[in-house]
Short mmCIF file of C-alpha atoms in Angstrom, two decimals:
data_model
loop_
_atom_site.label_atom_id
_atom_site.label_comp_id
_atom_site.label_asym_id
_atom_site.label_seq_id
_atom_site.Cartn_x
_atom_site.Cartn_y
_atom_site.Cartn_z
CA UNK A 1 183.32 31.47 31.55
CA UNK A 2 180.53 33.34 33.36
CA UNK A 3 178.18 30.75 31.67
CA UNK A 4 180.30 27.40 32.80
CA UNK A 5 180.20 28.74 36.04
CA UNK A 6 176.41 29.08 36.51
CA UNK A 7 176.15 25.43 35.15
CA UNK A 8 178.75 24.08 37.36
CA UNK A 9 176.94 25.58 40.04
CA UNK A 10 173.30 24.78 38.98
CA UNK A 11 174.86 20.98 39.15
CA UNK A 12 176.32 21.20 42.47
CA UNK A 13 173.05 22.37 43.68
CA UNK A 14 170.63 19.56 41.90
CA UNK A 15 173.65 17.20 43.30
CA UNK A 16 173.45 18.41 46.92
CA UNK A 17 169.42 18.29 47.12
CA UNK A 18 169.73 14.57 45.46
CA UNK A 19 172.82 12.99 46.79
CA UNK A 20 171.81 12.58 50.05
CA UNK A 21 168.12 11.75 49.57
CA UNK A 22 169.47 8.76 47.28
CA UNK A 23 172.20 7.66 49.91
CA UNK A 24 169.85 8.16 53.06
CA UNK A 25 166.37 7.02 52.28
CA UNK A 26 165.77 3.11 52.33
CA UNK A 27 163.37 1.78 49.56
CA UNK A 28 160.94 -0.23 51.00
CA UNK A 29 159.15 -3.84 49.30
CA UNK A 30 156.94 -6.43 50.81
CA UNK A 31 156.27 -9.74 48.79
CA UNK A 32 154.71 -13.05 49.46
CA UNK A 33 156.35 -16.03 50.19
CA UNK A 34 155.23 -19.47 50.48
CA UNK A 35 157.43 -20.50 53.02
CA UNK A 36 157.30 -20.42 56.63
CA UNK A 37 155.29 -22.13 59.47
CA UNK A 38 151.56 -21.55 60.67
CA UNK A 39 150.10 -22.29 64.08
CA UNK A 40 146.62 -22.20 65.19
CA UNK A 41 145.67 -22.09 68.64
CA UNK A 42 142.14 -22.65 69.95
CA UNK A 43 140.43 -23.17 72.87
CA UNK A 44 138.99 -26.35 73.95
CA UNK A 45 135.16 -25.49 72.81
CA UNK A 46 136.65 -24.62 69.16
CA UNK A 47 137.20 -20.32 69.15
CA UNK A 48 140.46 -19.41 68.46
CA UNK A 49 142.71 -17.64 70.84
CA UNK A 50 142.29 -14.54 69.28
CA UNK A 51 145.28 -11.29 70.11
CA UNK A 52 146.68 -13.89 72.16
CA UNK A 53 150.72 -13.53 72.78
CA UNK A 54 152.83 -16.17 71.40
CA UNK A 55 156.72 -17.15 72.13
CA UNK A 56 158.34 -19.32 69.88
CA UNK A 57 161.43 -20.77 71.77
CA UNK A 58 164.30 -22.52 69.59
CA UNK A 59 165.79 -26.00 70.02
CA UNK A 60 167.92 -26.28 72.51
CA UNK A 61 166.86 -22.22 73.73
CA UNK A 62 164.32 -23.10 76.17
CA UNK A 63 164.72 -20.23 77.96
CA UNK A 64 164.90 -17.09 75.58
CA UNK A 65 162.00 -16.42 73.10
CA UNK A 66 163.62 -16.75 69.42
CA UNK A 67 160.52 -14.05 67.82
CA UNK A 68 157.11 -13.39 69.99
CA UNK A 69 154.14 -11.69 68.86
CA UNK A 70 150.21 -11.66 68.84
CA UNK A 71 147.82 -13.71 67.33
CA UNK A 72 145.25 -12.59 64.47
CA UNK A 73 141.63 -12.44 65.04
CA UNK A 74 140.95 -16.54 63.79
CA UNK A 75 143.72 -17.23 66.57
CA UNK A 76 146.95 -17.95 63.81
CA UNK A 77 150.56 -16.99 64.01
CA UNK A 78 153.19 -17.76 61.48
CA UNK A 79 157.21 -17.77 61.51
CA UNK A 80 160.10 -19.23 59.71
CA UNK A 81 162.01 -22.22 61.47
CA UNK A 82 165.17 -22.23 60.11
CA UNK A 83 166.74 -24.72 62.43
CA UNK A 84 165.97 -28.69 62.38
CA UNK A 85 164.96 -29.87 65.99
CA UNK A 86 162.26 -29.58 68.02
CA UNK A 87 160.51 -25.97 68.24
CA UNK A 88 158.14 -24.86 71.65
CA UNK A 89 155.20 -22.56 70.63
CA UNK A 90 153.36 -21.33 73.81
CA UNK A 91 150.24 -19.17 73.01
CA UNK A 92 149.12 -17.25 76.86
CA UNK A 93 146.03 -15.56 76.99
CA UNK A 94 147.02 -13.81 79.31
CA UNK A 95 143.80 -14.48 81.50
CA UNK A 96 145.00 -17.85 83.16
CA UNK A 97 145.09 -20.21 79.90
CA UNK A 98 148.02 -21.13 77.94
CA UNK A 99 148.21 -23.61 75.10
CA UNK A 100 151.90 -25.27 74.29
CA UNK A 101 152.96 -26.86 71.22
CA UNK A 102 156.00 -28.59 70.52
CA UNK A 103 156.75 -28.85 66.66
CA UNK A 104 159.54 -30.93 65.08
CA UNK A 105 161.18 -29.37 62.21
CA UNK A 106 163.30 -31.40 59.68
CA UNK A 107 165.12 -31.44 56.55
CA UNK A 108 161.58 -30.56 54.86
CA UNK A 109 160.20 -28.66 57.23
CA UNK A 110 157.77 -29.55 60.06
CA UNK A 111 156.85 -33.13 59.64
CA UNK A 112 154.09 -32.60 62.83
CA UNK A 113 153.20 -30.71 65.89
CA UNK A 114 152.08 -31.76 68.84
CA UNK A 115 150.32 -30.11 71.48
CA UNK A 116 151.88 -30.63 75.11
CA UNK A 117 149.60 -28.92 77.47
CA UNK A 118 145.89 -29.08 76.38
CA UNK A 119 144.87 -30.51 79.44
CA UNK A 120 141.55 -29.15 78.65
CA UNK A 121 140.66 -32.37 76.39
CA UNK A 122 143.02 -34.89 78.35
CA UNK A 123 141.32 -34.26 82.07
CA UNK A 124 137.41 -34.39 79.50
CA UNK A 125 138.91 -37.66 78.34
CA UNK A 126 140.24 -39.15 81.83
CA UNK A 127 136.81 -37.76 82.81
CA UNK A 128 134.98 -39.63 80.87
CA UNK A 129 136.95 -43.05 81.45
CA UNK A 130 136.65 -42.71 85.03
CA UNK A 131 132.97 -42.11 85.30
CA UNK A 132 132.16 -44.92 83.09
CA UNK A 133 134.20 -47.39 84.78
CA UNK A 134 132.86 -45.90 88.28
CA UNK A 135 129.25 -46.64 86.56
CA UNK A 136 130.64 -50.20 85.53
CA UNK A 137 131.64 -50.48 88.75
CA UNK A 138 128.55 -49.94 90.59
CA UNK A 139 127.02 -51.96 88.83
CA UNK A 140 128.91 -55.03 89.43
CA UNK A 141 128.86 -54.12 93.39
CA UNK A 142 124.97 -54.07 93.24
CA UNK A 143 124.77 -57.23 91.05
CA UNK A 144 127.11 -59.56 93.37
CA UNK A 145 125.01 -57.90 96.51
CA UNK A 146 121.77 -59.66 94.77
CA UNK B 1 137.00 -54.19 92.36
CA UNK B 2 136.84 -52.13 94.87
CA UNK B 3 140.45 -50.62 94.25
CA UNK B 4 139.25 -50.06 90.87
CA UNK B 5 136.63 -48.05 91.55
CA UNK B 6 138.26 -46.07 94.20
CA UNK B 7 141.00 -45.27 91.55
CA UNK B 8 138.54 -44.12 88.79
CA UNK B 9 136.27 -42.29 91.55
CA UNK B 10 139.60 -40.24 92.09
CA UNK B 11 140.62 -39.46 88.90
CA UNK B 12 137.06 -38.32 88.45
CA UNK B 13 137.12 -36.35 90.97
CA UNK B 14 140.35 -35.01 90.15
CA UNK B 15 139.42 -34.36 86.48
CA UNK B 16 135.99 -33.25 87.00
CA UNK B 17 136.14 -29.52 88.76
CA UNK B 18 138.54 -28.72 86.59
CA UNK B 19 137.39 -30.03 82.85
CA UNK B 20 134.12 -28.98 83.60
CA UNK B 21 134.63 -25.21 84.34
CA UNK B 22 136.04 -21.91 83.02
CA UNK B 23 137.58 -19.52 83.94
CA UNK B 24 136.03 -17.22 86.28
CA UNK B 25 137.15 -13.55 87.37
CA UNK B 26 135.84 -11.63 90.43
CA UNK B 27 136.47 -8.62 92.72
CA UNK B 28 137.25 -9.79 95.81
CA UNK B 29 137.47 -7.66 99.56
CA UNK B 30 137.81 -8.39 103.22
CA UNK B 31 134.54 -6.42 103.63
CA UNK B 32 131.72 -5.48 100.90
CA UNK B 33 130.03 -3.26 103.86
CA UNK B 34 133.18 -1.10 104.93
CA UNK B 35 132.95 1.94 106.90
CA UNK B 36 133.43 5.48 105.78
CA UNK B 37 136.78 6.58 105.23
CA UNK B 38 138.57 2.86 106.04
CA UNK B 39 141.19 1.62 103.48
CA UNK B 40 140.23 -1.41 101.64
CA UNK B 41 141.98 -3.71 99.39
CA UNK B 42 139.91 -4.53 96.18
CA UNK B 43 141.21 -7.84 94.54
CA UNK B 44 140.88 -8.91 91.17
CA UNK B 45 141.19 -12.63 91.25
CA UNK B 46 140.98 -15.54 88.85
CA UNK B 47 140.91 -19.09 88.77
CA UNK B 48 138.13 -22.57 89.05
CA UNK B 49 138.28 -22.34 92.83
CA UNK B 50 136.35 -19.28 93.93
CA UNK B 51 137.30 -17.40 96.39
CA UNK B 52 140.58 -18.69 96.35
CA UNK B 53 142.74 -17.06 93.50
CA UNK B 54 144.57 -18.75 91.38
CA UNK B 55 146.40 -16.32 88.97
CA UNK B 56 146.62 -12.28 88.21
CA UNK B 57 145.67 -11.48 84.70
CA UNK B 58 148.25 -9.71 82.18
CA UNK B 59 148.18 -6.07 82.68
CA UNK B 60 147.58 -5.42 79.06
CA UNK B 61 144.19 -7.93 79.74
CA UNK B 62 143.32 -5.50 83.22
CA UNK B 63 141.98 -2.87 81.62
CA UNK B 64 140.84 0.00 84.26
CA UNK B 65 139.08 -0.07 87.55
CA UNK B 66 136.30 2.21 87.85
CA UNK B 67 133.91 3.01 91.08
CA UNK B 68 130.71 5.06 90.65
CA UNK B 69 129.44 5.93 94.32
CA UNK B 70 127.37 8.69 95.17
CA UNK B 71 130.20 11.53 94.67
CA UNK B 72 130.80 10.10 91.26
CA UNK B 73 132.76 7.86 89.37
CA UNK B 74 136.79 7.44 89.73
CA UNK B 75 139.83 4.93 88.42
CA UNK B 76 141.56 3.14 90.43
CA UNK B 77 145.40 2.12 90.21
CA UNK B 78 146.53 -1.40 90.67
CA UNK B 79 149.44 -3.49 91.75
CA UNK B 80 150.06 -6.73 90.11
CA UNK B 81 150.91 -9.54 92.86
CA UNK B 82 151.30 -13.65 92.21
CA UNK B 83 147.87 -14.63 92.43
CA UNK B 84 145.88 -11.23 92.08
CA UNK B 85 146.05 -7.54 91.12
CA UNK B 86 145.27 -5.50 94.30
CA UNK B 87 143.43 -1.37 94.20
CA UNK B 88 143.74 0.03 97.79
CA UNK B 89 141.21 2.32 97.78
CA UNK B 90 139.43 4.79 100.88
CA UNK B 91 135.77 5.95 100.25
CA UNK B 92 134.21 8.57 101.88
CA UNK B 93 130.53 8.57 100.76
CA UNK B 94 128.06 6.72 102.59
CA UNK B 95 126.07 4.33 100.09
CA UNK B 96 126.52 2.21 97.20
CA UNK B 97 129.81 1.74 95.10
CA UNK B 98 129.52 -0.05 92.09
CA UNK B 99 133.16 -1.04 90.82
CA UNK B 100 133.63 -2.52 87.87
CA UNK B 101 136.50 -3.68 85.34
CA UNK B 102 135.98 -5.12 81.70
CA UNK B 103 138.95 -7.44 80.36
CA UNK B 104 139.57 -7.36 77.04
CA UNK B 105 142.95 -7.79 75.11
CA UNK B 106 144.42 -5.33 72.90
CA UNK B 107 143.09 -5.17 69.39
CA UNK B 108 139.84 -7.09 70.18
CA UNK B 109 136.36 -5.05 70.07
CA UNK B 110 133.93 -6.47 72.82
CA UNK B 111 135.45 -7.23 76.31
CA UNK B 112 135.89 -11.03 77.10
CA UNK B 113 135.35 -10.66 80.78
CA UNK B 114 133.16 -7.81 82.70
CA UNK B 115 133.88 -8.05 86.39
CA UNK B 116 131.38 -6.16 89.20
CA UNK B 117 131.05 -5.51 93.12
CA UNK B 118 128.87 -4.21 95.17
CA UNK B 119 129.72 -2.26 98.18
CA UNK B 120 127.50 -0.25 100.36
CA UNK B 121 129.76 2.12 102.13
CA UNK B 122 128.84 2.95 105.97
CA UNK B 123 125.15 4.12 106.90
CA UNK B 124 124.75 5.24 103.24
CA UNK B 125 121.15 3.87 101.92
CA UNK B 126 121.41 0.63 99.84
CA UNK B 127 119.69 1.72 96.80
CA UNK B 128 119.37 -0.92 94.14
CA UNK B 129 118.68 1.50 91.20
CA UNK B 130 122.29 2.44 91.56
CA UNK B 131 123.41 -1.14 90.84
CA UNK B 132 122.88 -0.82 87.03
CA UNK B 133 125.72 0.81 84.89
CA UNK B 134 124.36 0.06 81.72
CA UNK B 135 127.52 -0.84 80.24
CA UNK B 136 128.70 -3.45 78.83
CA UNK B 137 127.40 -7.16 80.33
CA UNK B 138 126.57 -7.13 83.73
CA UNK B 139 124.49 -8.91 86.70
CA UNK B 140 121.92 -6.10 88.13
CA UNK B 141 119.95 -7.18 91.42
CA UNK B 142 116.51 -5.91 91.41
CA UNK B 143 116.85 -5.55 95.11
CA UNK B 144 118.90 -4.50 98.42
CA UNK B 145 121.76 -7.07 98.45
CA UNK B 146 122.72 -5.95 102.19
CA UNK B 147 118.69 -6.35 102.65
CA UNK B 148 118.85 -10.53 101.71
CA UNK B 149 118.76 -12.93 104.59
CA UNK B 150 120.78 -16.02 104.77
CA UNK B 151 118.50 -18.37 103.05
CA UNK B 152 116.36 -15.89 101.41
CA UNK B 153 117.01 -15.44 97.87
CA UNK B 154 118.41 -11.94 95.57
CA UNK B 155 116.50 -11.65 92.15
CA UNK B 156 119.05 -10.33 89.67
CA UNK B 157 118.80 -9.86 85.95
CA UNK B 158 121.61 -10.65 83.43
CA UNK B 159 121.69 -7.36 80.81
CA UNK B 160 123.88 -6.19 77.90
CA UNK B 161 123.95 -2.57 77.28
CA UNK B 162 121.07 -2.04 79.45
CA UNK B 163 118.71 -4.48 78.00
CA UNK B 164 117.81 -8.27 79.99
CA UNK B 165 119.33 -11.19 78.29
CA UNK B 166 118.78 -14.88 78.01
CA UNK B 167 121.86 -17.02 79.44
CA UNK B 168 122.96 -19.22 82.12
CA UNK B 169 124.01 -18.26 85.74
CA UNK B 170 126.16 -19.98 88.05
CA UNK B 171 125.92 -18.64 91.75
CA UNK B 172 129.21 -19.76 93.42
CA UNK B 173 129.17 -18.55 97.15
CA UNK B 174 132.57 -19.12 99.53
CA UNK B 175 130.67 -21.63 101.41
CA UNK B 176 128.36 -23.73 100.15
CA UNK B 177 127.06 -25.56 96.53
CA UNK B 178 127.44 -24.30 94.04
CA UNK B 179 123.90 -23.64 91.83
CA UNK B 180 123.23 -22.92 88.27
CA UNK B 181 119.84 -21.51 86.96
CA UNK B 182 118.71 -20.15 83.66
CA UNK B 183 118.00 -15.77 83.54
CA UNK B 184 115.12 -14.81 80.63
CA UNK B 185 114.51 -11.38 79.82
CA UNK B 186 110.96 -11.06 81.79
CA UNK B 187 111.16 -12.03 85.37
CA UNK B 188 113.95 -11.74 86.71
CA UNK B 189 116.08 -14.50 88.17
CA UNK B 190 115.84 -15.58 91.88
CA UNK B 191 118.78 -16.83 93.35
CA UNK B 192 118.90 -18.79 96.29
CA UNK B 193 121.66 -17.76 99.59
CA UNK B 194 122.76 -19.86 102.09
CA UNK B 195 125.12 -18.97 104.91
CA UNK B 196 126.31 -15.39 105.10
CA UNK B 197 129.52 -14.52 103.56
CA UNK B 198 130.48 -13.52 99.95
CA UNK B 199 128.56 -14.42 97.06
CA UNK B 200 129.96 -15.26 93.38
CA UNK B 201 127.52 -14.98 90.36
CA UNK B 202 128.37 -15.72 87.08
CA UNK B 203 127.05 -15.50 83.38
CA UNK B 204 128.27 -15.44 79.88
CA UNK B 205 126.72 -14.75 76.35
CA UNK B 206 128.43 -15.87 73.44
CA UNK B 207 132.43 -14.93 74.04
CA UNK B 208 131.93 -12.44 77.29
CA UNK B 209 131.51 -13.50 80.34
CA UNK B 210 131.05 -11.38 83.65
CA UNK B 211 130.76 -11.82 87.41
CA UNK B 212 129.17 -9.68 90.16
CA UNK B 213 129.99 -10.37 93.76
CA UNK B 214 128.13 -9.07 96.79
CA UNK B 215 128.07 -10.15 100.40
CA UNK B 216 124.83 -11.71 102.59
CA UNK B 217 124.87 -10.13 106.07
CA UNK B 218 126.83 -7.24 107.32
CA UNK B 219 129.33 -8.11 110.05
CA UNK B 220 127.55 -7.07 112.91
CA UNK B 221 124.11 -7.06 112.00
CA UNK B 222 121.72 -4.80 109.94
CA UNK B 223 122.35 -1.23 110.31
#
């Protein structure tokens, strides 16, 4: 008797240390998947917007960030856009520049992204344009004065 | 014709400033020659237009402000506004302050932006071998800033860590052109003043950039 008592007791107490170690603790697993959607952000000379903070806004939620987080070093973020329509990326710097992309997400994924506020490039562009029509310009003034 | 070139002379204008420059980031106060023991405002600003402000930084960009004067060197606590981050700060030693702030955003090594003032506080002497810190990137004049005439020109080296390096600098003062020359590592670079008032310089190597501001003629005259 003596005997089935210690064992019942030697059980309760492996029990009790295990039990609650096996109900409590949360087993942890990271894998990779190939699924998901990347962004890049640079600035307009080529070097990425590196620790930069990003907001990822969800069709039709303009207003509340679906996830945020930080750029790696080469200036990349990456989520999963589980909803079709048209996702906003913004990317701030936090020192005065901020880079917008709107991405459209469909039945296959994102089928292209498009950056909406790299005025950077457009205002070179317009820049450009202008001066060589001002140039043109000039010319034609001086040409019918002679 | 005419109307056409008027257009595209606009839009170049428009376009131009603004495609054509970074972003720059400078202290900015009512009065770079204060008097002993007078509350000031230190600004840190940012934006294409100096002296005119166009944004605050993030505070996890800000980083600390620190001012070495001759009692020794301090931080100084900011409030975030609109358009600027503002330090109200009192000093009580006559002479030079140095303040300066580097920028840099969590989990990044090297600061992206090193910002620097001069201040020479009352009847304190104006002793250029204070300017240097060497940390970091930084614009050191070789001579008394409160000691250059309008018109007469500062000669300022650009260094990293301590040591003169090759780069361009852009000299941005709150009235006037704005003028761009190149610093080497032997001579040091002579910039040109115009009218008194507040002074902008600017350099960058590779990814950091940094200003230094510093002000032609006291209000009032010499002292």
């Amino acid at each position: 008797m003596n005997r089935w008592r210690t064992t019942a007791l030697a059980l309760m107490f492996v029990a009790g240390l295990t039990i609650p170690g096996a109900v409590m603790a949360h087993g942890t697993e990271c894998r990779v998947v190939q699924d998901g959607l990347m962004i890049e952000a640079s600035y307009d000379d080529g070097s990425p917007m590196s620790y930069c903070d990003v907001s990822v806004f969800r069709p039709g939620s303009p207003d509340s960030a679906f996830v945020t987080g930080t750029t790696s070093e080469d200036g990349r973020f990456s989520f999963v856009a589980r909803a079709e329509g048209m996702w906003k990326i913004e990317v701030d710097d936090g020192m005065g520049h901020l880079a917008v992309m709107d991405v459209e997400v469909g039945p296959e994924g994102a089928t292209g992204g498009q950056p909406s506020a790299r005025q950077g490039r457009i205002l070179e562009t317009v820049t450009g344009v202008s001066v060589i029509f001002g140039l043109l310009g000039l010319y034609y003034i001086f040409r019918r004065k002679h | 014709m005419r109307v056409f070139i008027c257009v595209a002379v606009l839009l170049a204008s428009i376009a131009a400033p603004v495609s054509l420059t970074a972003h720059d980031h400078w202290f900015d106060a009512a009065d770079l020659y204060p008097q002993v023991g007078v509350g000031i405002n230190l600004e840190v600003c940012g934006g294409h237009y100096y002296p005119e402000s166009s944004f605050a930084v993030k505070e996890k960009v800000l980083g600390k402000i620190y001012v070495t004067g001759p009692a020794g060197t301090g931080e100084l606590s900011t409030s975030k506004g609109d358009k600027r981050h503002t330090a109200a700060v009192i000093l009580y030693s006559p002479g030079v302050h140095i303040f300066r702030l580097a920028m840099k955003r969590p989990g990044m090594e090297d600061p992206l932006y090193e910002l620097k003032a001069i201040m020479v506080v009352g009847d304190g002497e104006d002793d250029p071998d204070r300017y240097q810190t060497g940390v970091g990137l930084e614009i050191v004049p070789f001579a008394p800033v409160s000691g250059t005439v309008p018109g007469g020109d500062l000669p300022v080296h650009v260094m990293l860590d301590g040591k003169p390096v090759e780069c361009e600098i852009t000299v941005i003062p709150a009235e006037g052109r704005t003028a761009h020359y190149r610093a080497g590592t032997e001579e040091p670079t002579r910039i040109k003043t115009g009218k008194p008032g507040k002074y902008l310089v600017t350099a960058s190597v590779g990814k950091r950039g940094c200003s230094l501001v510093f002000q032609v003629g006291r209000p009032g005259g010499e002292k």
